[in-house]
mmCIF file of C-alpha atoms in Angstrom:
data_model
loop_
_atom_site.group_PDB
_atom_site.id
_atom_site.type_symbol
_atom_site.label_atom_id
_atom_site.label_comp_id
_atom_site.label_asym_id
_atom_site.label_seq_id
_atom_site.Cartn_x
_atom_site.Cartn_y
_atom_site.Cartn_z
ATOM 1 C CA MET A 28 93.302 14.086 68.405
ATOM 2 C CA SER A 29 94.936 17.549 68.188
ATOM 3 C CA GLU A 30 96.431 16.593 65.001
ATOM 4 C CA MET A 31 92.998 16.378 63.593
ATOM 5 C CA ASN A 32 91.878 19.775 65.140
ATOM 6 C CA GLU A 33 94.560 21.154 63.511
ATOM 7 C CA GLU A 34 93.696 19.755 60.098
ATOM 8 C CA LYS A 35 90.208 21.352 60.422
ATOM 9 C CA LYS A 36 91.149 24.510 61.578
ATOM 10 C CA SER A 37 93.696 24.467 58.301
ATOM 11 C CA GLY A 38 90.736 23.530 56.249
ATOM 12 C CA PHE A 39 88.503 26.348 57.205
ATOM 13 C CA LYS A 40 91.563 28.991 56.643
ATOM 14 C CA LYS A 41 91.525 27.820 52.956
ATOM 15 C CA ILE A 42 87.823 28.500 52.498
ATOM 16 C CA PHE A 43 87.297 31.572 54.310
ATOM 17 C CA LYS A 44 89.733 34.501 53.794
ATOM 18 C CA LYS A 45 90.016 37.099 56.310
ATOM 19 C CA VAL A 46 87.458 39.992 54.935
ATOM 20 C CA ASP A 47 89.169 43.577 55.492
ATOM 21 C CA ILE A 48 85.894 45.935 56.333
ATOM 22 C CA GLU A 49 88.226 49.010 55.994
ATOM 23 C CA GLU A 50 89.286 48.173 52.648
ATOM 24 C CA THR A 51 85.713 47.293 51.349
ATOM 25 C CA TYR A 52 84.063 50.474 52.790
ATOM 26 C CA ASN A 53 86.867 52.477 50.837
ATOM 27 C CA LYS A 54 85.996 51.147 47.732
ATOM 28 C CA LEU A 55 82.234 51.463 48.034
ATOM 29 C CA GLU A 56 82.613 55.144 49.135
ATOM 30 C CA SER A 57 84.513 55.847 45.818
ATOM 31 C CA ASN A 58 81.769 54.479 43.769
ATOM 32 C CA ILE A 59 78.830 56.682 45.264
ATOM 33 C CA PRO A 60 79.055 59.370 42.647
ATOM 34 C CA ALA A 61 79.202 56.876 39.882
ATOM 35 C CA LEU A 62 75.944 55.105 41.500
ATOM 36 C CA VAL A 63 74.174 58.533 41.909
ATOM 37 C CA ILE A 64 74.730 59.355 38.335
ATOM 38 C CA THR A 65 73.256 56.219 37.278
ATOM 39 C CA VAL A 66 70.004 56.627 39.206
ATOM 40 C CA ILE A 67 69.520 59.983 37.980
ATOM 41 C CA SER A 68 70.153 59.303 34.695
ATOM 42 C CA SER A 69 67.422 56.349 34.701
ATOM 43 C CA ILE A 70 65.126 59.081 36.164
ATOM 44 C CA VAL A 71 65.762 61.462 33.295
ATOM 45 C CA VAL A 72 65.163 58.831 30.743
ATOM 46 C CA MET A 73 62.184 57.535 32.094
ATOM 47 C CA ALA A 74 60.865 61.072 32.484
ATOM 48 C CA LEU A 75 61.583 61.484 28.719
ATOM 49 C CA ILE A 76 59.790 58.399 27.455
ATOM 50 C CA CYS A 77 56.627 59.696 29.706
ATOM 51 C CA CYS A 78 56.672 63.063 28.027
ATOM 52 C CA ALA A 79 57.011 61.609 24.662
ATOM 53 C CA VAL A 80 53.945 59.138 25.179
ATOM 54 C CA PHE A 81 51.830 61.843 26.755
ATOM 55 C CA PHE A 82 52.524 64.467 23.705
ATOM 56 C CA ALA A 83 52.088 61.627 21.338
ATOM 57 C CA ARG A 84 48.546 60.837 22.947
ATOM 58 C CA VAL A 85 47.031 64.747 23.042
ATOM 59 C CA LYS A 86 48.361 65.449 20.008
ATOM 60 C CA GLY A 87 45.623 66.900 17.873
ATOM 61 C CA PRO A 88 44.428 65.583 14.756
ATOM 62 C CA GLU A 89 45.859 66.429 11.380
ATOM 63 C CA LYS A 90 44.563 69.528 9.444
ATOM 64 C CA SER A 91 42.730 68.966 6.374
ATOM 65 C CA LEU A 92 40.567 71.011 3.750
ATOM 66 C CA VAL A 93 37.045 71.164 4.251
ATOM 67 C CA PRO A 94 35.339 69.066 1.167
ATOM 68 C CA LYS A 95 32.459 70.737 -0.780
ATOM 69 C CA VAL A 96 29.164 69.005 0.348
ATOM 70 C CA THR A 97 26.810 71.659 -1.351
ATOM 71 C CA GLY A 98 24.364 70.078 -3.784
ATOM 72 C CA MET A 99 24.860 66.537 -2.585
ATOM 73 C CA GLN A 100 22.432 64.374 -0.910
ATOM 74 C CA LEU A 101 22.516 64.374 2.797
ATOM 75 C CA GLU A 102 23.140 60.493 3.288
ATOM 76 C CA ASP A 103 26.388 60.966 0.895
ATOM 77 C CA ALA A 104 27.653 63.928 2.272
ATOM 78 C CA LEU A 105 27.792 62.516 5.732
ATOM 79 C CA LEU A 106 29.928 59.478 4.787
ATOM 80 C CA ILE A 107 32.565 62.137 3.484
ATOM 81 C CA LEU A 108 32.407 64.289 6.507
ATOM 82 C CA GLN A 109 32.697 61.198 8.719
ATOM 83 C CA GLU A 110 36.215 60.389 6.735
ATOM 84 C CA LYS A 111 37.420 63.835 7.218
ATOM 85 C CA GLN A 112 36.304 63.711 11.085
ATOM 86 C CA LEU A 113 34.049 66.541 10.753
ATOM 87 C CA PHE A 114 30.684 66.807 12.734
ATOM 88 C CA PRO A 115 27.894 68.149 11.011
ATOM 89 C CA SER A 116 25.214 70.441 12.583
ATOM 90 C CA ILE A 117 22.117 70.159 10.486
ATOM 91 C CA SER A 118 19.398 73.039 9.825
ATOM 92 C CA LEU A 119 16.176 72.315 7.803
ATOM 93 C CA ARG A 120 14.924 74.934 5.432
ATOM 94 C CA PRO A 121 11.956 75.019 3.014
ATOM 95 C CA SER A 122 12.639 75.417 -0.587
ATOM 96 C CA ASP A 123 10.631 75.457 -3.832
ATOM 97 C CA THR A 124 13.519 75.156 -6.135
ATOM 98 C CA VAL A 125 15.684 72.477 -4.303
ATOM 99 C CA GLU A 126 14.827 69.031 -3.756
ATOM 100 C CA LYS A 127 14.305 67.492 -0.555
ATOM 101 C CA GLY A 128 17.334 66.223 1.100
ATOM 102 C CA ILE A 129 19.786 68.218 -0.966
ATOM 103 C CA ILE A 130 22.133 70.392 0.990
ATOM 104 C CA MET A 131 21.746 74.031 0.044
ATOM 105 C CA ASP A 132 25.020 75.579 2.261
ATOM 106 C CA GLN A 133 27.674 74.816 4.218
ATOM 107 C CA SER A 134 29.724 76.732 6.988
ATOM 108 C CA PRO A 135 32.643 76.619 6.825
ATOM 109 C CA LYS A 136 32.774 76.987 2.880
ATOM 110 C CA GLU A 137 34.785 74.007 0.718
ATOM 111 C CA GLN A 138 38.575 74.388 0.910
ATOM 112 C CA SER A 139 38.732 75.806 4.488
ATOM 113 C CA LEU A 140 41.336 74.223 6.614
ATOM 114 C CA ARG A 141 40.414 72.676 9.591
ATOM 115 C CA LYS A 142 41.058 70.241 12.020
ATOM 116 C CA GLY A 143 39.461 67.045 12.461
ATOM 117 C CA ARG A 144 36.561 66.714 15.009
ATOM 118 C CA SER A 145 35.596 70.196 14.048
ATOM 119 C CA ASP A 146 31.803 71.021 13.468
ATOM 120 C CA ILE A 147 30.467 72.009 10.297
ATOM 121 C CA THR A 148 26.696 73.440 9.862
ATOM 122 C CA LEU A 149 25.035 72.177 6.898
ATOM 123 C CA VAL A 150 21.520 73.689 5.715
ATOM 124 C CA VAL A 151 19.203 70.856 4.231
ATOM 125 C CA SER A 152 16.461 71.386 1.747
ATOM 126 C CA ARG A 153 12.986 70.500 3.356
ATOM 127 C CA GLY A 154 11.496 70.551 -0.139
ATOM 128 C CA PRO A 155 8.435 72.550 -0.952
ATOM 129 C CA VAL A 156 5.577 73.457 1.526
ATOM 130 C CA ILE A 157 2.621 71.081 0.455
ATOM 131 C CA ALA A 158 0.055 72.635 2.511
ATOM 132 C CA THR A 159 -0.745 74.279 5.688
ATOM 133 C CA ILE A 160 -2.498 73.066 8.889
ATOM 134 C CA GLU A 161 -5.868 74.559 9.037
ATOM 135 C CA ASP A 162 -7.778 75.859 11.987
ATOM 136 C CA TYR A 163 -10.186 73.205 12.487
ATOM 137 C CA VAL A 164 -11.483 74.279 16.243
ATOM 138 C CA GLY A 165 -15.152 74.819 16.267
ATOM 139 C CA LYS A 166 -15.825 72.903 13.104
ATOM 140 C CA ASP A 167 -17.894 69.759 13.068
ATOM 141 C CA ILE A 168 -15.883 66.546 12.548
ATOM 142 C CA ASP A 169 -18.083 65.367 9.645
ATOM 143 C CA SER A 170 -17.301 68.500 7.865
ATOM 144 C CA VAL A 171 -13.589 67.982 8.282
ATOM 145 C CA ALA A 172 -13.436 64.639 7.127
ATOM 146 C CA GLY A 173 -15.319 65.730 3.808
ATOM 147 C CA GLU A 174 -12.735 68.619 3.617
ATOM 148 C CA THR A 175 -10.173 66.044 3.012
ATOM 149 C CA ASP A 176 -11.745 63.993 0.694
ATOM 150 C CA ASP A 177 -11.231 65.568 -2.690
ATOM 151 C CA SER A 178 -8.326 67.783 -2.215
ATOM 152 C CA LYS A 179 -4.549 67.261 -2.222
ATOM 153 C CA LYS A 180 -4.718 67.183 1.772
ATOM 154 C CA LYS A 181 -6.171 63.694 1.652
ATOM 155 C CA SER A 182 -2.603 62.439 1.181
ATOM 156 C CA THR A 183 -0.799 64.936 3.315
ATOM 157 C CA VAL A 184 -2.977 65.304 6.454
ATOM 158 C CA VAL A 185 -4.038 62.130 7.930
ATOM 159 C CA PHE A 186 -6.655 62.587 10.962
ATOM 160 C CA ASN A 187 -5.993 59.847 13.892
ATOM 161 C CA SER A 188 -9.067 58.522 15.791
ATOM 162 C CA PRO A 189 -10.324 61.608 17.691
ATOM 163 C CA ILE A 190 -10.438 61.939 21.221
ATOM 164 C CA TYR A 191 -13.556 62.281 22.674
ATOM 165 C CA LYS A 192 -14.647 64.197 25.906
ATOM 166 C CA TYR A 193 -17.840 65.418 27.473
ATOM 167 C CA ASN A 194 -18.427 69.024 26.802
ATOM 168 C CA GLU A 195 -21.091 71.801 26.429
ATOM 169 C CA ALA A 196 -20.406 71.984 22.749
ATOM 170 C CA LYS A 197 -22.480 70.518 20.394
ATOM 171 C CA GLU A 198 -21.709 66.917 19.877
ATOM 172 C CA GLY A 199 -19.113 66.494 17.345
ATOM 173 C CA THR A 200 -17.804 69.940 17.379
ATOM 174 C CA ILE A 201 -13.852 70.127 17.278
ATOM 175 C CA LEU A 202 -12.248 71.367 20.583
ATOM 176 C CA ALA A 203 -8.538 71.103 19.918
ATOM 177 C CA GLN A 204 -6.051 69.874 17.422
ATOM 178 C CA SER A 205 -2.475 68.391 18.242
ATOM 179 C CA ILE A 206 -0.612 70.757 15.727
ATOM 180 C CA GLU A 207 -1.153 74.459 15.492
ATOM 181 C CA ALA A 208 -3.077 75.837 12.771
ATOM 182 C CA GLY A 209 -0.664 77.351 10.028
ATOM 183 C CA THR A 210 1.946 75.140 10.492
ATOM 184 C CA PRO A 211 3.569 74.000 7.000
ATOM 185 C CA VAL A 212 3.400 70.423 5.859
ATOM 186 C CA TYR A 213 6.258 69.113 3.792
ATOM 187 C CA ASN A 214 4.805 65.372 3.897
ATOM 188 C CA THR A 215 2.182 63.164 5.302
ATOM 189 C CA THR A 216 1.226 64.477 8.696
ATOM 190 C CA ASN A 217 -0.644 63.014 11.368
ATOM 191 C CA VAL A 218 -3.354 65.464 13.198
ATOM 192 C CA GLN A 219 -4.745 64.412 16.296
ATOM 193 C CA LEU A 220 -8.510 66.292 17.337
ATOM 194 C CA VAL A 221 -10.205 66.365 20.413
ATOM 195 C CA VAL A 222 -14.074 66.190 19.692
ATOM 196 C CA SER A 223 -17.114 66.914 21.948
ATOM 197 C CA LYS A 224 -19.234 64.049 22.873
ATOM 198 C CA GLY A 225 -21.781 66.438 24.058
ATOM 199 C CA ALA A 226 -22.926 67.132 27.605
ATOM 200 C CA THR A 227 -25.769 64.673 28.566
ATOM 201 C CA LYS A 228 -27.870 62.066 26.610
ATOM 202 C CA LYS A 229 -31.246 63.692 24.921
ATOM 203 C CA ASN A 230 -34.468 61.965 24.996
ATOM 204 C CA VAL A 231 -36.424 61.382 21.457
ATOM 205 C CA GLN A 232 -39.990 60.330 20.578
ATOM 206 C CA VAL A 233 -40.340 57.368 18.778
ATOM 207 C CA PRO A 234 -41.911 58.171 15.397
ATOM 208 C CA ALA A 235 -45.373 56.546 13.941
ATOM 209 C CA LEU A 236 -44.424 54.206 11.421
ATOM 210 C CA TYR A 237 -46.925 51.680 11.051
ATOM 211 C CA GLU A 238 -47.719 50.582 7.468
ATOM 212 C CA LYS A 239 -45.005 52.868 6.318
ATOM 213 C CA GLU A 240 -43.244 51.778 3.020
ATOM 214 C CA ILE A 241 -39.325 51.545 2.847
ATOM 215 C CA SER A 242 -38.798 55.195 1.242
ATOM 216 C CA GLU A 243 -41.125 56.666 3.777
ATOM 217 C CA PHE A 244 -39.359 54.784 6.704
ATOM 218 C CA TYR A 245 -35.847 56.710 5.061
ATOM 219 C CA LYS A 246 -37.453 60.126 5.263
ATOM 220 C CA ILE A 247 -39.313 59.573 8.849
ATOM 221 C CA THR A 248 -35.900 57.916 10.748
ATOM 222 C CA LYS A 249 -33.373 60.276 8.851
ATOM 223 C CA ASN A 250 -33.063 62.442 11.865
ATOM 224 C CA THR A 251 -34.796 60.792 14.824
ATOM 225 C CA ASN A 252 -31.079 59.857 16.163
ATOM 226 C CA ILE A 253 -32.735 56.202 17.121
ATOM 227 C CA ILE A 254 -30.858 52.910 16.438
ATOM 228 C CA TRP A 255 -33.256 50.501 14.508
ATOM 229 C CA ASN A 256 -33.093 46.811 14.687
ATOM 230 C CA VAL A 257 -34.803 45.657 11.394
ATOM 231 C CA LYS A 258 -36.364 42.290 11.201
ATOM 232 C CA SER A 259 -38.596 40.929 8.491
ATOM 233 C CA HIS A 260 -41.305 38.315 8.082
ATOM 234 C CA LEU A 261 -43.328 36.841 5.052
ATOM 235 C CA ALA A 262 -46.403 38.943 4.898
ATOM 236 C CA GLY A 263 -49.751 37.997 5.819
ATOM 237 C CA PRO A 264 -52.949 38.484 3.902
ATOM 238 C CA ASP A 265 -53.999 41.405 5.906
ATOM 239 C CA GLU A 266 -50.440 42.906 6.110
ATOM 240 C CA LYS A 267 -49.362 45.659 3.584
ATOM 241 C CA ILE A 268 -46.644 44.275 1.708
ATOM 242 C CA GLY A 269 -43.133 46.010 1.848
ATOM 243 C CA ALA A 270 -44.119 48.045 4.966
ATOM 244 C CA VAL A 271 -43.834 48.259 8.590
ATOM 245 C CA SER A 272 -45.972 45.692 10.380
ATOM 246 C CA THR A 273 -44.885 46.800 14.030
ATOM 247 C CA LYS A 274 -47.697 48.678 15.659
ATOM 248 C CA ASP A 275 -47.065 52.063 16.616
ATOM 249 C CA VAL A 276 -46.178 52.651 20.525
ATOM 250 C CA SER A 277 -46.197 56.117 21.966
ATOM 251 C CA LYS A 278 -42.954 55.913 24.141
ATOM 252 C CA THR A 279 -39.799 58.122 24.638
ATOM 253 C CA VAL A 280 -36.192 56.805 24.675
ATOM 254 C CA GLU A 281 -32.826 57.857 24.924
ATOM 255 C CA GLU A 282 -30.869 59.178 21.829
ATOM 256 C CA PHE A 283 -29.179 56.189 20.223
ATOM 257 C CA ASP A 284 -31.086 53.619 21.840
ATOM 258 C CA ARG A 285 -32.196 50.440 19.855
ATOM 259 C CA VAL A 286 -35.702 49.881 19.070
ATOM 260 C CA ASP A 287 -37.092 46.779 17.196
ATOM 261 C CA ILE A 288 -39.376 47.264 13.861
ATOM 262 C CA ASP A 289 -40.598 44.478 11.893
ATOM 263 C CA PHE A 290 -41.062 44.620 8.057
ATOM 264 C CA ALA A 291 -43.690 42.535 5.878
ATOM 265 C CA PHE A 292 -41.904 41.494 2.720
ATOM 266 C CA PRO A 293 -43.206 39.431 -0.092
ATOM 267 C CA ALA A 294 -41.798 35.754 -0.851
ATOM 268 C CA GLY A 295 -40.372 37.029 -4.254
ATOM 269 C CA ALA A 296 -39.567 40.098 -6.289
ATOM 270 C CA ILE A 297 -42.500 42.120 -7.404
ATOM 271 C CA ASP A 298 -42.134 43.970 -10.675
ATOM 272 C CA ASP A 299 -38.284 43.237 -10.462
ATOM 273 C CA ILE A 300 -38.010 44.786 -7.172
ATOM 274 C CA ASN A 301 -36.330 42.636 -4.530
ATOM 275 C CA TYR A 302 -36.667 42.894 -0.661
ATOM 276 C CA GLY A 303 -34.081 42.691 1.846
ATOM 277 C CA ILE A 304 -32.202 43.719 4.844
ATOM 278 C CA PHE A 305 -28.714 45.145 4.644
ATOM 279 C CA THR A 306 -26.702 43.471 7.729
ATOM 280 C CA ASP A 307 -23.232 44.491 9.007
ATOM 281 C CA THR A 308 -21.131 45.074 11.880
ATOM 282 C CA LEU A 309 -19.250 47.950 12.742
ATOM 283 C CA MET A 310 -16.771 49.213 15.423
ATOM 284 C CA ASP A 311 -18.411 50.856 18.674
ATOM 285 C CA TYR A 312 -17.939 54.731 18.166
ATOM 286 C CA PRO A 313 -17.713 57.032 21.203
ATOM 287 C CA VAL A 314 -19.851 59.688 19.297
ATOM 288 C CA PRO A 315 -22.240 58.942 16.635
ATOM 289 C CA VAL A 316 -20.716 58.639 13.049
ATOM 290 C CA LYS A 317 -22.643 59.725 9.775
ATOM 291 C CA LEU A 318 -23.689 56.517 7.762
ATOM 292 C CA LYS A 319 -25.035 56.847 4.444
ATOM 293 C CA LEU A 320 -26.375 54.293 1.608
ATOM 294 C CA GLU A 321 -26.048 55.261 -1.992
ATOM 295 C CA THR A 322 -26.813 53.411 -5.229
ATOM 296 C CA ILE A 323 -25.441 53.745 -8.586
ATOM 297 C CA ASN A 324 -27.060 52.506 -11.663
ATOM 298 C CA ASP A 325 -25.992 51.494 -15.055
ATOM 299 C CA GLU A 326 -25.917 54.781 -16.209
ATOM 300 C CA GLY A 327 -23.290 55.598 -13.417
ATOM 301 C CA GLU A 328 -26.061 58.098 -11.468
ATOM 302 C CA HIS A 329 -26.068 58.212 -7.883
ATOM 303 C CA GLU A 330 -28.703 58.227 -5.822
ATOM 304 C CA VAL A 331 -28.798 58.521 -1.786
ATOM 305 C CA LEU A 332 -31.294 55.995 -0.408
ATOM 306 C CA THR A 333 -31.171 57.209 3.602
ATOM 307 C CA GLU A 334 -28.627 58.760 5.877
ATOM 308 C CA PHE A 335 -28.474 58.979 9.606
ATOM 309 C CA TYR A 336 -26.206 58.877 12.593
ATOM 310 C CA HIS A 337 -24.975 55.531 14.386
ATOM 311 C CA LYS A 338 -23.160 54.578 17.138
ATOM 312 C CA GLY A 339 -21.769 51.218 15.783
ATOM 313 C CA GLY A 340 -22.183 47.492 16.545
ATOM 314 C CA ASP A 341 -24.743 45.828 14.397
ATOM 315 C CA ILE A 342 -26.723 47.711 11.825
ATOM 316 C CA THR A 343 -29.887 46.465 9.903
ATOM 317 C CA ILE A 344 -31.014 48.441 6.980
ATOM 318 C CA PRO A 345 -34.067 47.712 4.776
ATOM 319 C CA TYR A 346 -34.189 48.176 1.277
ATOM 320 C CA SER A 347 -36.275 47.490 -2.101
ATOM 321 C CA LEU A 348 -34.130 47.655 -5.207
ATOM 322 C CA LYS A 349 -33.668 45.868 -8.582
ATOM 323 C CA LYS A 350 -31.474 43.028 -8.668
ATOM 324 C CA GLY A 351 -28.090 43.626 -9.627
ATOM 325 C CA THR A 352 -28.063 47.096 -7.988
ATOM 326 C CA SER A 353 -24.763 48.166 -6.367
ATOM 327 C CA VAL A 354 -25.151 49.759 -3.014
ATOM 328 C CA TYR A 355 -21.962 51.709 -1.443
ATOM 329 C CA VAL A 356 -22.173 52.248 2.530
ATOM 330 C CA TYR A 357 -20.353 55.257 3.802
ATOM 331 C CA ILE A 358 -19.137 56.181 7.125
ATOM 332 C CA ASN A 359 -18.346 59.827 7.501
ATOM 333 C CA ASN A 360 -18.393 60.366 3.923
ATOM 334 C CA LYS A 361 -15.939 57.421 3.322
ATOM 335 C CA VAL A 362 -16.669 54.346 1.393
ATOM 336 C CA HIS A 363 -16.842 51.400 4.362
ATOM 337 C CA SER A 364 -18.285 48.789 2.221
ATOM 338 C CA LYS A 365 -20.287 47.901 -1.066
ATOM 339 C CA PHE A 366 -22.920 45.021 -1.770
ATOM 340 C CA THR A 367 -25.054 43.764 -4.866
ATOM 341 C CA VAL A 368 -28.619 43.218 -4.674
ATOM 342 C CA GLU A 369 -29.456 39.490 -5.384
#
């Protein structure tokens, strides 16, 4: 048993060697300077790498020569400046000699040395002044619409649908405009008008129309400000052909109220004259619009049949005209529709 224990002890001695602690400490102490130098060197190398990366990232763009873009179209110049990393600041200026969209001047001038991401100012032509906005305040909306019909302003100044408001000013009077008078116009420009709707409704007297023919009806109703609901029936033996058959009623109505009226028409044409009623449906207008019927004969001559104010909705207008006559319907002096007498 003792022999066995001795063999085990001998085996452990072979596996484990006695460690000399003092010798090991002396070796470590002698290597400390080398270890410190290694650590410091590693820190310095890492710092240099970080600095190199930092300065590489913050390094400004390369300098380049400013290209010449004067005389070029703005779209083409922007592409060139983008390649040079130059950021344009655009200023528009009217010109009677330089086409719209052409660069008239630049700053800095061409061949100047600039870094990328620098600014460059471009002066671009707006083209010639085509017209100037007029002072419409105080004018009647109908007269303003007529002014733009036969002039170059028709293609440059476009009026949006007016904004109407109740006001002490006469109905149809322009109270304000969206663009100040005197503003130059270089291309199609939309103008918003504010128009008086009038203060309150007025009362009007229904005129005497019994047995009035169509031509007389036109004259009497021209300025009555009544909307007529015109109907017709086949004339009886005791009725006047082509005339109003509705008995006169002495009454008062509010402006632009509707009043029914009936005409006695013949069964067919008389002396090549056809009788009928023109019908149409208009949009509802916040204020009355000027409505006009005009004919043009074979010789190109114009004749105004009737004109009056209407607030929209259904319109019914009697006529007695030759077959084939062309009739034009105008709203605020602009052609709305056309029909031919059948």
